[in-house]
Short mmCIF file of C-alpha atoms and ligand atoms in Angstrom, two decimals:
data_model
loop_
_atom_site.label_atom_id
_atom_site.label_comp_id
_atom_site.label_asym_id
_atom_site.label_seq_id
_atom_site.Cartn_x
_atom_site.Cartn_y
_atom_site.Cartn_z
CA MET Z 30 36.94 -15.11 13.18
CA ALA Z 31 34.39 -13.10 13.15
CA GLY Z 32 31.18 -14.33 15.56
CA LYS Z 33 28.25 -15.81 14.67
CA ARG Z 34 25.74 -12.77 13.85
CA GLU Z 35 22.49 -13.55 15.98
CA LEU Z 36 19.69 -13.76 13.93
CA LEU Z 37 16.66 -11.43 14.61
CA MET Z 38 13.70 -13.85 16.26
CA LEU Z 39 10.29 -12.28 15.97
CA GLU Z 40 6.95 -14.66 17.73
CA ASN Z 41 3.93 -14.24 16.71
CA PHE Z 42 1.12 -12.67 19.29
CA ILE Z 43 -1.62 -13.63 20.42
CA GLY Z 44 -4.17 -12.56 23.52
CA GLY Z 45 -1.74 -10.30 24.18
CA LYS Z 46 0.76 -12.61 24.68
CA PHE Z 47 4.37 -13.71 22.66
CA LEU Z 48 4.57 -17.10 20.65
CA PRO Z 49 6.99 -18.33 19.24
CA CYS Z 50 6.24 -21.50 16.54
CA ASN Z 51 7.57 -24.37 15.17
CA SER Z 52 9.31 -22.85 12.36
CA TYR Z 53 10.78 -20.34 10.97
CA ILE Z 54 11.52 -18.03 7.41
CA ASP Z 55 14.82 -16.77 7.13
CA SER Z 56 13.89 -13.16 6.33
CA TYR Z 57 16.52 -10.66 4.26
CA ASP Z 58 18.20 -7.48 4.44
CA PRO Z 59 18.02 -6.37 0.80
CA SER Z 60 20.85 -3.79 1.20
CA THR Z 61 23.08 -6.59 1.52
CA GLY Z 62 21.26 -9.68 0.07
CA GLU Z 63 22.04 -11.39 3.89
CA VAL Z 64 19.25 -13.23 6.14
CA TYR Z 65 18.98 -11.44 9.49
CA CYS Z 66 15.90 -12.96 11.18
CA LYS Z 67 13.62 -15.70 11.94
CA VAL Z 68 9.92 -15.22 10.67
CA PRO Z 69 7.43 -17.41 12.17
CA ASN Z 70 6.16 -19.82 9.57
CA SER Z 71 2.91 -20.45 11.37
CA GLY Z 72 -0.04 -22.78 9.94
CA LYS Z 73 -4.09 -23.21 10.65
CA GLU Z 74 -2.65 -23.55 14.04
CA GLU Z 75 -1.84 -19.74 14.65
CA ILE Z 76 -4.63 -18.66 13.09
CA GLU Z 77 -7.66 -20.79 15.28
CA ALA Z 78 -5.19 -19.29 18.67
CA ALA Z 79 -5.73 -15.84 17.11
CA VAL Z 80 -9.46 -16.27 15.89
CA GLU Z 81 -10.12 -17.59 19.62
CA ALA Z 82 -8.67 -14.76 21.16
CA ALA Z 83 -9.99 -12.05 18.52
CA ARG Z 84 -13.31 -13.51 19.13
CA GLU Z 85 -13.19 -13.61 23.98
CA ALA Z 86 -11.71 -10.52 23.40
CA PHE Z 87 -15.34 -9.70 20.67
CA PRO Z 88 -17.41 -8.96 23.65
CA ALA Z 89 -15.98 -6.29 25.30
CA TRP Z 90 -14.22 -4.34 22.89
CA SER Z 91 -17.24 -3.78 20.54
CA SER Z 92 -18.92 -3.50 23.75
CA ARG Z 93 -16.85 0.07 24.82
CA SER Z 94 -18.09 3.64 23.51
CA PRO Z 95 -16.38 5.23 20.88
CA GLN Z 96 -15.27 7.36 22.88
CA GLU Z 97 -13.06 5.05 24.97
CA ARG Z 98 -12.02 3.23 21.94
CA SER Z 99 -10.06 7.29 20.90
CA LEU Z 100 -8.58 6.98 24.09
CA VAL Z 101 -6.78 3.89 23.20
CA LEU Z 102 -5.95 5.07 19.70
CA ASN Z 103 -4.51 7.63 20.47
CA ARG Z 104 -2.64 6.92 23.45
CA LEU Z 105 -1.15 3.97 20.46
CA ALA Z 106 -0.34 6.59 17.92
CA ASP Z 107 1.67 8.76 21.00
CA VAL Z 108 3.58 6.08 22.35
CA LEU Z 109 4.46 4.44 18.07
CA GLU Z 110 5.16 8.37 17.88
CA GLN Z 111 8.23 8.03 20.80
CA SER Z 112 8.85 4.80 18.52
CA LEU Z 113 9.37 6.77 15.54
CA GLU Z 114 13.34 6.70 15.33
CA GLU Z 115 13.67 2.77 15.96
CA LEU Z 116 10.81 1.41 13.89
CA ALA Z 117 12.50 3.91 11.25
CA GLN Z 118 15.83 2.09 11.39
CA ALA Z 119 14.31 -0.85 11.63
CA GLU Z 120 11.58 -1.22 8.81
CA SER Z 121 14.44 1.09 6.39
CA LYS Z 122 16.56 -2.44 6.93
CA ASP Z 123 13.58 -4.99 6.64
CA GLN Z 124 12.40 -2.91 3.32
CA GLY Z 125 15.57 -1.53 1.77
CA LYS Z 126 14.28 2.06 1.51
CA THR Z 127 16.35 4.82 2.32
CA LEU Z 128 15.83 6.05 5.98
CA THR Z 129 14.95 9.57 4.83
CA VAL Z 130 11.46 7.77 3.38
CA ALA Z 131 11.18 5.34 6.48
CA ARG Z 132 11.21 8.25 8.98
CA THR Z 133 9.39 11.44 6.43
CA MET Z 134 6.89 8.48 5.25
CA ASP Z 135 6.28 5.65 6.78
CA ILE Z 136 6.94 6.37 10.55
CA PRO Z 137 4.50 9.05 10.19
CA ARG Z 138 1.88 7.66 8.24
CA SER Z 139 1.32 5.30 10.47
CA VAL Z 140 1.25 7.44 13.65
CA LEU Z 141 -1.56 9.98 11.78
CA ASN Z 142 -3.38 6.42 11.01
CA PHE Z 143 -4.56 5.92 14.52
CA ARG Z 144 -4.57 9.71 14.93
CA PHE Z 145 -6.62 9.76 11.83
CA PHE Z 146 -9.63 7.69 13.23
CA ALA Z 147 -9.65 8.35 16.74
CA SER Z 148 -10.52 11.32 15.39
CA SER Z 149 -12.96 10.64 12.41
CA ASN Z 150 -15.19 7.42 14.53
CA LEU Z 151 -16.57 10.35 16.51
CA HIS Z 152 -18.23 11.44 13.34
CA HIS Z 153 -20.23 9.80 11.83
CA VAL Z 154 -23.99 9.68 12.34
CA SER Z 155 -27.38 7.67 10.87
CA GLU Z 156 -30.11 8.00 8.53
CA CYS Z 157 -33.72 8.38 8.95
CA THR Z 158 -36.78 8.34 7.44
CA GLN Z 159 -40.09 9.19 7.87
CA MET Z 160 -43.40 8.21 6.91
CA SER Z 161 -45.66 10.03 8.58
CA HIS Z 162 -48.56 8.79 6.76
CA LEU Z 163 -48.18 5.87 8.23
CA GLY Z 164 -47.58 6.57 11.38
CA CYS Z 165 -43.43 5.08 10.67
CA MET Z 166 -39.80 6.45 11.41
CA HIS Z 167 -37.14 4.51 9.57
CA TYR Z 168 -33.59 4.47 11.53
CA THR Z 169 -29.97 3.08 10.30
CA VAL Z 170 -27.52 1.09 12.98
CA ARG Z 171 -24.01 0.12 12.76
CA THR Z 172 -22.57 -2.12 14.59
CA PRO Z 173 -18.80 -3.95 13.91
CA VAL Z 174 -19.08 -7.13 11.77
CA GLY Z 175 -16.18 -9.18 13.49
CA ILE Z 176 -13.43 -10.36 13.79
CA ALA Z 177 -11.32 -8.35 10.83
CA GLY Z 178 -9.20 -10.55 8.57
CA LEU Z 179 -6.37 -7.82 7.18
CA ILE Z 180 -3.27 -8.99 5.20
CA SER Z 181 -0.65 -6.50 3.76
CA PRO Z 182 1.82 -6.08 1.77
CA TRP Z 183 5.48 -5.62 1.59
CA ASN Z 184 6.40 -1.84 -0.02
CA LEU Z 185 4.84 -0.11 2.83
CA PRO Z 186 5.02 -2.20 5.66
CA LEU Z 187 3.54 -0.66 9.05
CA TYR Z 188 2.15 2.64 6.94
CA LEU Z 189 -0.35 -0.14 5.03
CA LEU Z 190 -0.73 -2.66 8.07
CA THR Z 191 -1.61 0.23 10.56
CA TRP Z 192 -4.49 1.57 7.86
CA LYS Z 193 -6.20 -1.30 8.13
CA ILE Z 194 -5.86 -2.06 11.54
CA ALA Z 195 -6.67 1.02 13.51
CA PRO Z 196 -10.60 1.88 11.22
CA ALA Z 197 -11.25 -1.66 12.45
CA VAL Z 198 -10.31 -1.67 16.15
CA ALA Z 199 -11.91 2.11 16.33
CA ALA Z 200 -15.22 0.89 14.97
CA GLY Z 201 -15.38 -2.64 17.74
CA ASN Z 202 -13.92 -5.07 15.59
CA THR Z 203 -10.84 -6.84 16.96
CA VAL Z 204 -8.58 -7.95 14.77
CA VAL Z 205 -6.15 -11.25 13.65
CA ALA Z 206 -3.36 -9.26 11.39
CA LYS Z 207 -1.24 -11.49 8.37
CA PRO Z 208 1.58 -8.76 7.41
CA SER Z 209 4.06 -9.41 4.45
CA GLU Z 210 6.96 -12.29 5.62
CA LEU Z 211 8.59 -10.15 4.06
CA THR Z 212 8.61 -7.01 6.23
CA SER Z 213 7.81 -7.83 9.27
CA VAL Z 214 9.47 -7.21 11.87
CA THR Z 215 8.22 -3.22 12.64
CA ALA Z 216 4.84 -5.24 13.06
CA TRP Z 217 6.10 -6.86 15.66
CA MET Z 218 7.16 -3.95 17.22
CA PHE Z 219 4.03 -2.80 16.68
CA CYS Z 220 3.29 -5.24 19.31
CA LYS Z 221 5.49 -4.62 22.34
CA LEU Z 222 3.90 -0.92 22.22
CA LEU Z 223 0.26 -2.46 22.23
CA ASP Z 224 -0.04 -3.02 26.08
CA LYS Z 225 1.50 0.15 27.09
CA ALA Z 226 -1.17 2.26 24.99
CA GLY Z 227 -3.69 0.09 26.93
CA VAL Z 228 -5.64 -1.88 24.09
CA PRO Z 229 -6.68 -5.37 25.97
CA PRO Z 230 -5.59 -8.86 25.21
CA GLY Z 231 -6.80 -10.22 22.00
CA VAL Z 232 -8.13 -6.85 20.51
CA ILE Z 233 -5.37 -6.89 18.31
CA ASN Z 234 -2.94 -10.19 17.17
CA ILE Z 235 -0.64 -10.95 14.27
CA VAL Z 236 0.47 -13.89 12.84
CA PHE Z 237 3.01 -13.69 10.68
CA GLY Z 238 4.40 -15.89 7.83
CA THR Z 239 3.42 -16.95 4.36
CA GLY Z 240 0.27 -15.75 1.60
CA PRO Z 241 -0.03 -19.49 0.93
CA ARG Z 242 0.24 -21.21 4.42
CA VAL Z 243 -1.35 -18.74 6.92
CA GLY Z 244 -2.67 -16.01 4.26
CA GLU Z 245 -4.90 -18.49 2.88
CA ALA Z 246 -6.22 -20.03 6.45
CA LEU Z 247 -6.95 -16.57 7.56
CA VAL Z 248 -9.28 -15.88 4.41
CA SER Z 249 -10.41 -19.86 5.12
CA HIS Z 250 -11.65 -19.46 8.67
CA PRO Z 251 -16.13 -19.11 9.26
CA GLU Z 252 -15.61 -16.58 11.95
CA VAL Z 253 -13.75 -14.29 10.32
CA PRO Z 254 -17.11 -12.81 7.87
CA LEU Z 255 -14.37 -9.53 6.53
CA ILE Z 256 -11.09 -9.24 4.80
CA SER Z 257 -9.35 -7.20 3.87
CA PHE Z 258 -6.53 -7.25 1.60
CA THR Z 259 -3.61 -4.80 -0.19
CA GLY Z 260 -1.78 -6.28 -3.21
CA SER Z 261 -1.48 -7.86 -6.07
CA GLN Z 262 -4.10 -8.84 -8.93
CA PRO Z 263 -3.45 -13.19 -8.71
CA THR Z 264 -3.85 -13.16 -4.87
CA ALA Z 265 -6.93 -11.05 -4.54
CA GLU Z 266 -8.29 -13.36 -7.08
CA ARG Z 267 -6.98 -16.75 -4.93
CA ILE Z 268 -8.74 -14.33 -2.15
CA THR Z 269 -11.97 -13.99 -3.63
CA GLN Z 270 -12.19 -18.24 -4.53
CA LEU Z 271 -12.11 -18.66 -0.30
CA SER Z 272 -14.33 -16.37 0.21
CA ALA Z 273 -16.83 -17.25 -2.38
CA PRO Z 274 -17.90 -20.18 -0.38
CA HIS Z 275 -18.31 -18.00 3.32
CA CYS Z 276 -19.60 -14.77 2.03
CA LYS Z 277 -17.24 -12.49 3.21
CA LYS Z 278 -16.98 -8.75 3.35
CA LEU Z 279 -13.54 -8.37 0.73
CA SER Z 280 -11.86 -4.67 0.11
CA LEU Z 281 -9.26 -5.28 -2.28
CA GLU Z 282 -6.82 -2.77 -3.02
CA LEU Z 283 -4.42 -4.36 -6.17
CA GLY Z 284 -2.46 -3.10 -8.53
CA GLY Z 285 -2.47 0.08 -10.77
CA LYS Z 286 -0.46 1.25 -14.22
CA ASN Z 287 -0.59 4.68 -13.97
CA PRO Z 288 0.21 6.85 -16.58
CA ALA Z 289 0.58 10.56 -16.06
CA ILE Z 290 -0.26 13.02 -18.74
CA ILE Z 291 1.39 15.62 -19.82
CA PHE Z 292 -0.13 18.36 -21.67
CA GLU Z 293 2.10 21.21 -23.17
CA ASP Z 294 0.82 23.87 -20.56
CA ALA Z 295 2.19 21.79 -18.34
CA ASN Z 296 5.12 23.97 -15.68
CA LEU Z 297 7.20 21.56 -16.21
CA GLU Z 298 9.25 23.44 -13.83
CA GLU Z 299 7.19 21.53 -10.56
CA CYS Z 300 6.38 18.45 -13.49
CA ILE Z 301 9.54 17.08 -13.97
CA PRO Z 302 10.81 17.07 -10.13
CA ALA Z 303 7.67 15.61 -9.46
CA THR Z 304 6.68 12.95 -12.19
CA VAL Z 305 10.97 12.00 -11.45
CA ARG Z 306 9.45 11.43 -7.61
CA SER Z 307 5.59 9.82 -8.77
CA SER Z 308 8.39 7.35 -11.07
CA PHE Z 309 10.43 6.15 -8.82
CA ALA Z 310 9.92 6.77 -4.97
CA ASN Z 311 10.20 4.63 -2.67
CA GLN Z 312 11.69 1.80 -5.95
CA GLY Z 313 8.69 2.46 -7.58
CA GLU Z 314 7.38 -0.32 -5.38
CA ILE Z 315 3.84 2.64 -4.66
CA CYS Z 316 0.54 0.90 -6.12
CA LEU Z 317 0.43 4.59 -6.58
CA CYS Z 318 3.86 5.05 -8.67
CA THR Z 319 3.97 6.17 -12.27
CA SER Z 320 4.60 4.03 -14.51
CA ARG Z 321 3.50 5.67 -18.85
CA ILE Z 322 3.80 8.84 -19.25
CA PHE Z 323 2.42 10.51 -22.38
CA VAL Z 324 3.31 13.43 -23.65
CA GLN Z 325 2.10 16.05 -26.15
CA ARG Z 326 4.30 15.61 -29.23
CA SER Z 327 5.30 19.36 -29.13
CA ILE Z 328 6.96 19.30 -25.87
CA TYR Z 329 8.00 15.44 -25.49
CA SER Z 330 11.32 16.33 -27.21
CA GLU Z 331 12.46 18.70 -24.33
CA PHE Z 332 10.59 17.37 -21.74
CA LEU Z 333 11.75 13.44 -22.41
CA LYS Z 334 15.59 15.47 -22.22
CA ARG Z 335 14.82 17.29 -19.42
CA PHE Z 336 12.97 14.65 -17.71
CA VAL Z 337 16.19 11.50 -17.95
CA GLU Z 338 18.65 14.57 -17.02
CA ALA Z 339 16.39 14.38 -13.96
CA THR Z 340 16.60 10.67 -13.40
CA ARG Z 341 20.24 10.17 -13.33
CA LYS Z 342 19.99 12.96 -10.14
CA TRP Z 343 17.47 9.59 -8.65
CA LYS Z 344 20.41 9.02 -6.24
CA VAL Z 345 20.62 5.07 -5.39
CA GLY Z 346 22.19 4.63 -2.55
CA ILE Z 347 22.97 2.78 0.57
CA PRO Z 348 19.24 2.98 2.89
CA SER Z 349 21.23 4.59 5.71
CA ASP Z 350 22.73 7.61 3.15
CA PRO Z 351 21.23 10.55 3.87
CA SER Z 352 21.64 12.07 0.40
CA ALA Z 353 20.13 8.23 -1.57
CA ASN Z 354 17.04 9.08 -3.32
CA MET Z 355 16.31 5.73 -3.78
CA GLY Z 356 17.46 2.52 -1.79
CA ALA Z 357 17.17 -0.81 -2.70
CA LEU Z 358 14.54 -3.74 -4.37
CA ILE Z 359 12.45 -5.96 -1.86
CA SER Z 360 13.48 -9.28 -2.93
CA LYS Z 361 16.18 -10.51 -5.07
CA ALA Z 362 13.28 -12.32 -6.66
CA HIS Z 363 11.60 -8.82 -7.86
CA LEU Z 364 14.43 -7.26 -8.89
CA GLU Z 365 15.38 -10.00 -11.27
CA LYS Z 366 10.72 -9.60 -12.82
CA VAL Z 367 12.23 -6.30 -12.77
CA ARG Z 368 14.86 -6.18 -14.92
CA SER Z 369 13.18 -8.89 -17.04
CA TYR Z 370 10.84 -6.16 -18.02
CA ILE Z 371 13.70 -4.27 -19.54
CA LEU Z 372 15.12 -6.23 -21.59
CA LYS Z 373 11.21 -7.35 -22.99
CA ALA Z 374 11.40 -3.88 -23.73
CA GLN Z 375 14.87 -4.09 -25.47
CA THR Z 376 13.91 -7.58 -26.97
CA GLU Z 377 10.65 -5.63 -28.78
CA GLY Z 378 13.21 -2.97 -29.69
CA ALA Z 379 11.96 -0.25 -27.03
CA ARG Z 380 14.53 2.38 -25.70
CA ILE Z 381 17.22 2.82 -22.38
CA LEU Z 382 17.39 5.96 -22.12
CA CYS Z 383 19.40 5.46 -18.75
CA GLY Z 384 19.50 3.02 -16.09
CA GLU Z 385 19.76 -0.07 -16.32
CA GLY Z 386 21.95 -2.07 -19.23
CA VAL Z 387 23.59 2.06 -19.41
CA ASP Z 388 24.86 3.25 -16.96
CA GLN Z 389 27.00 2.45 -13.67
CA LEU Z 390 25.97 1.49 -10.72
CA SER Z 391 28.52 2.47 -7.90
CA LEU Z 392 28.02 0.40 -4.17
CA PRO Z 393 30.18 -0.22 -1.15
CA LEU Z 394 31.89 -3.48 -1.53
CA ARG Z 395 29.31 -4.61 1.57
CA ASN Z 396 26.69 -3.97 -0.49
CA GLN Z 397 27.08 -5.35 -3.54
CA ALA Z 398 25.17 -8.33 -3.31
CA GLY Z 399 22.57 -6.23 -2.52
CA TYR Z 400 19.26 -5.75 -4.72
CA PHE Z 401 19.89 -2.31 -5.75
CA MET Z 402 18.76 -1.18 -9.97
CA LEU Z 403 19.36 1.89 -11.03
CA PRO Z 404 16.21 3.93 -11.61
CA THR Z 405 14.87 3.20 -15.57
CA VAL Z 406 13.62 5.12 -18.35
CA ILE Z 407 12.26 3.33 -21.83
CA THR Z 408 10.82 5.28 -24.61
CA ASP Z 409 10.08 4.50 -28.47
CA ILE Z 410 7.18 1.41 -27.33
CA LYS Z 411 4.17 0.31 -28.01
CA ASP Z 412 1.02 0.90 -25.94
CA GLU Z 413 0.89 -2.84 -26.11
CA SER Z 414 3.89 -3.75 -24.87
CA ARG Z 415 4.28 -5.38 -21.45
CA CYS Z 416 6.20 -2.45 -20.38
CA MET Z 417 3.38 -0.46 -20.84
CA THR Z 418 0.75 -2.31 -19.91
CA GLU Z 419 1.74 -5.13 -17.02
CA GLU Z 420 2.00 -4.02 -13.23
CA ILE Z 421 6.24 -3.43 -13.02
CA PHE Z 422 6.33 -2.28 -9.32
CA GLY Z 423 10.24 -1.03 -9.80
CA PRO Z 424 11.80 2.09 -10.69
CA VAL Z 425 10.95 1.24 -14.94
CA THR Z 426 9.22 4.46 -16.47
CA CYS Z 427 8.15 4.16 -19.82
CA VAL Z 428 7.72 8.05 -22.21
CA VAL Z 429 5.76 7.91 -25.62
CA PRO Z 430 4.56 11.15 -27.60
CA PHE Z 431 0.58 12.02 -27.74
CA ASP Z 432 -1.42 14.71 -29.73
CA SER Z 433 -4.85 15.74 -28.65
CA GLU Z 434 -7.09 14.87 -25.95
CA GLU Z 435 -8.98 12.03 -27.04
CA GLU Z 436 -6.72 10.03 -27.50
CA VAL Z 437 -4.58 10.30 -24.46
CA ILE Z 438 -8.18 9.67 -22.93
CA THR Z 439 -8.00 6.63 -24.72
CA ARG Z 440 -4.63 5.43 -24.23
CA ALA Z 441 -4.37 5.66 -20.84
CA ASN Z 442 -7.76 3.50 -19.99
CA SER Z 443 -6.18 0.85 -22.57
CA VAL Z 444 -5.10 -1.10 -19.52
CA ARG Z 445 -7.01 -3.61 -17.25
CA TYR Z 446 -6.20 -1.44 -14.29
CA GLY Z 447 -8.03 1.93 -12.71
CA LEU Z 448 -5.98 2.95 -9.42
CA ALA Z 449 -4.42 6.47 -10.11
CA ALA Z 450 -3.22 9.10 -13.08
CA THR Z 451 -1.82 12.27 -12.40
CA VAL Z 452 -2.35 15.28 -15.25
CA TRP Z 453 -0.92 18.42 -16.49
CA SER Z 454 -1.94 21.26 -17.00
CA LYS Z 455 -2.77 24.83 -16.82
CA ASP Z 456 -6.17 24.54 -18.58
CA VAL Z 457 -8.78 24.38 -15.84
CA GLY Z 458 -11.26 23.25 -18.14
CA ARG Z 459 -9.11 20.95 -20.21
CA ILE Z 460 -8.04 19.33 -16.21
CA HIS Z 461 -12.09 18.93 -15.12
CA ARG Z 462 -12.62 16.87 -18.48
CA VAL Z 463 -10.19 14.58 -18.56
CA ALA Z 464 -10.42 13.84 -15.09
CA LYS Z 465 -13.40 12.82 -15.28
CA LYS Z 466 -12.75 10.55 -18.24
CA LEU Z 467 -10.78 8.61 -16.58
CA GLN Z 468 -11.10 4.94 -15.50
CA SER Z 469 -8.75 5.69 -12.37
CA GLY Z 470 -10.05 6.13 -9.05
CA LEU Z 471 -8.39 8.79 -8.38
CA VAL Z 472 -6.82 11.75 -10.54
CA TRP Z 473 -3.71 13.48 -9.03
CA THR Z 474 -3.85 17.61 -10.56
CA ASN Z 475 -0.89 19.25 -11.17
CA CYS Z 476 0.70 16.97 -7.97
CA TRP Z 477 1.14 13.43 -6.80
CA LEU Z 478 -0.01 11.43 -3.95
CA ILE Z 479 -1.28 14.82 -1.54
CA ARG Z 480 -3.30 12.13 0.62
CA GLU Z 481 -6.70 13.04 1.91
CA LEU Z 482 -7.61 10.36 4.50
CA ASN Z 483 -11.20 12.29 4.84
CA LEU Z 484 -11.61 10.91 0.86
CA PRO Z 485 -12.56 7.41 -0.92
CA PHE Z 486 -9.05 5.46 -2.09
CA GLY Z 487 -9.38 3.20 -3.84
CA GLY Z 488 -9.50 1.47 -7.57
CA MET Z 489 -11.08 1.03 -10.24
CA LYS Z 490 -10.65 -2.03 -12.96
CA SER Z 491 -8.38 -4.82 -11.64
CA SER Z 492 -7.11 -1.75 -9.31
CA GLY Z 493 -9.97 -3.17 -6.68
CA ILE Z 494 -12.92 -3.47 -5.11
CA GLY Z 495 -14.27 -1.05 -2.34
CA ARG Z 496 -12.39 2.16 -1.44
CA GLU Z 497 -10.86 3.05 1.97
CA GLY Z 498 -11.12 6.56 4.26
CA ALA Z 499 -12.80 7.42 7.54
CA LYS Z 500 -16.55 7.13 5.50
CA ASP Z 501 -15.83 4.07 3.38
CA SER Z 502 -13.03 1.99 6.09
CA TYR Z 503 -15.97 2.41 8.79
CA ASP Z 504 -19.28 0.93 6.21
CA PHE Z 505 -16.43 -1.88 5.57
CA PHE Z 506 -15.28 -2.23 9.18
CA THR Z 507 -19.58 -2.09 10.23
CA GLU Z 508 -22.81 -4.04 9.37
CA ILE Z 509 -25.75 -1.68 8.93
CA LYS Z 510 -29.16 -2.36 9.79
CA THR Z 511 -32.27 -0.97 9.30
CA ILE Z 512 -35.08 -0.85 11.63
CA THR Z 513 -38.15 0.17 10.79
CA ILE Z 514 -40.73 2.40 13.68
CA LYS Z 515 -44.51 1.73 13.84
CA TYR Z 516 -45.45 4.66 16.68
N1 NAI P 770 -0.34 -2.64 -3.10
C1 NAI P 770 0.11 -3.21 -3.19
O1 NAI P 770 -0.27 -3.01 -4.97
C2 NAI P 770 1.50 -3.82 -4.41
C3 NAI P 770 1.45 -5.11 -5.70
N2 NAI P 770 2.93 -6.39 -5.46
C4 NAI P 770 2.42 -6.72 -6.95
O2 NAI P 770 2.33 -7.89 -6.73
C5 NAI P 770 3.41 -7.82 -6.58
C6 NAI P 770 3.71 -9.45 -5.77
O3 NAI P 770 4.14 -9.16 -4.85
P1 NAI P 770 3.38 -10.37 -4.26
O4 NAI P 770 4.76 -10.33 -2.11
O5 NAI P 770 4.25 -11.91 -4.69
O6 NAI P 770 1.86 -9.95 -3.95
P2 NAI P 770 1.46 -10.84 -2.75
O7 NAI P 770 -0.01 -10.02 -3.18
O8 NAI P 770 1.42 -11.77 -3.16
O9 NAI P 770 0.94 -10.27 -1.50
C7 NAI P 770 1.09 -9.56 -0.41
C8 NAI P 770 0.10 -9.63 0.69
O10 NAI P 770 -0.88 -11.10 0.45
C9 NAI P 770 -0.54 -12.28 1.14
N3 NAI P 770 -0.82 -12.93 0.68
C10 NAI P 770 0.14 -14.30 -0.65
N4 NAI P 770 -0.42 -14.57 -0.96
C11 NAI P 770 -1.63 -15.31 -0.55
C12 NAI P 770 -2.50 -16.49 -0.51
N5 NAI P 770 -2.68 -17.31 -1.75
N6 NAI P 770 -3.29 -16.06 0.67
C13 NAI P 770 -3.53 -14.68 1.48
N7 NAI P 770 -2.49 -14.29 1.65
C14 NAI P 770 -1.79 -14.05 0.46
C15 NAI P 770 1.03 -12.15 1.06
O11 NAI P 770 2.11 -12.78 1.55
C16 NAI P 770 1.29 -10.67 2.06
O12 NAI P 770 1.03 -10.76 3.44
C17 NAI P 770 4.78 -7.20 -6.53
O13 NAI P 770 5.09 -7.66 -8.42
C18 NAI P 770 3.60 -6.30 -7.97
O14 NAI P 770 3.58 -6.16 -8.58
C19 NAI P 770 2.74 -6.22 -4.30
C20 NAI P 770 2.68 -5.21 -2.89
C21 NAI P 770 1.83 -4.36 -2.82
N1 LIG P 771 -1.84 0.74 -0.63
C1 LIG P 771 -0.42 1.20 -1.38
C2 LIG P 771 -0.52 3.19 -1.63
C3 LIG P 771 -1.50 3.38 -0.31
C4 LIG P 771 -1.00 4.53 -0.13
C5 LIG P 771 -2.18 5.39 1.30
O1 LIG P 771 -2.68 5.72 1.53
O2 LIG P 771 -1.03 6.90 0.68
C6 LIG P 771 -0.02 0.46 -1.96
O3 LIG P 771 1.37 1.02 -2.44
O4 LIG P 771 -0.47 -0.76 -1.94
#
């Protein structure tokens, strides 16, 4: 008889120490549907302890020079990089994404997050103005805000967690972070590296558990003046309510319903593979993924045919399969939610051209209870349909025709979200016109997801509040003060 498999037991990391918790939550391997890990089910008590540790560490950490803090961040990048393979394996197992994506995107970007903010933090300048007629000068100073509360989602676990931790600590704050309870493993592994990198105890505290229990305890804590959150719009609404009595600083990076606009002069050789990737990368579980594809009518049939052919080649496989383009979705509940959108579209008269319900998924026996589905293309669907207006956050994309530039801008802007758009055309004038009129925090033209970390990242409308990036993150994680000197 096979022996009982040992579960991975995570612990909170508070004040430089790993601490057990009174209760635990099951964490599943999305590629098999089996429980393989136990995550602390923390609450108020653990948040109290983490805030206390962060409070104690703050005076010394915030008094260090930016150069000294940068040295620590660079060491952290180095030790993360030395553990790249181990972290990639763990991220892929915990999240369901392919090992290739974890190896080439998630972990390298986590390393880069520390290197990038270690460097950008050395180059901030402040403003100064003169009032010579009054014998005055004025200047601004920035100081760290204090204890930063950071809440991250499950789609890019270590990547998005470090995108918050790095700028927060670079600016001199100490942090209490709460990763998603669905994907906590790499955050816990990251804690094991902090001492080696010379991060003092209490500077980075990580508390695990669910949103309603430990997330709300963190958001409501009166000594945490700032919350940076990435996740869903309903959770952002709750965080906003809980923060309001304390007037907390908020950065909210939320979902999208991102359009791709493909004009008749687009280079389809480049556009089709890029749009397959923008629709289905990371199982469609990236807030920047395309989910509404508008194609100019004169090339609509040709595009659709070639797009469906290319989608059918986007291989779903077990995460460790090097030839797989897509792994498993995050959870059973999420898989069911994504599938329910496809059923809804069908009942509204839309056509499913490939994927769910049309093609056959083939998986090894051991993975048949995993949360896999095929990339799915929907057409003949109305702009008002739920599939065209709500964030699905899975491998599902809709393709519809359009006639004119003005029309497609109105239709692209007709949803509540405004995060990322892509525009495909060779006409430079049109690209500038359309990009300017799109209600979207990011517009990629003739490409997708080329990131420039220096520049603002974030969304309009229900896609969020605030921006992240070199200067934007620094502004968010510091308080500004204007000082007047009369001489
Ligand atoms: N980056 C994005 O745009 C993301 C969007 N989503 C969207 O949200 C949908 C639901 O996914 P969820 O995992 O439920 O997202 P979520 O927004 O509930 O979870 C994100 C993080 O917030 C925490 N959280 C949840 N409730 C909280 C509360 N009341 N107070 C404080 N923290 C709380 C979670 O524990 C997690 O760490 C997805 O289907 C997708 O549409 C999900 C994850 C990332
Ligand atoms: N925030 C998300 C993606 C960010 C990507 C980046 O900063 O490059 C998300 O999917 O939630």
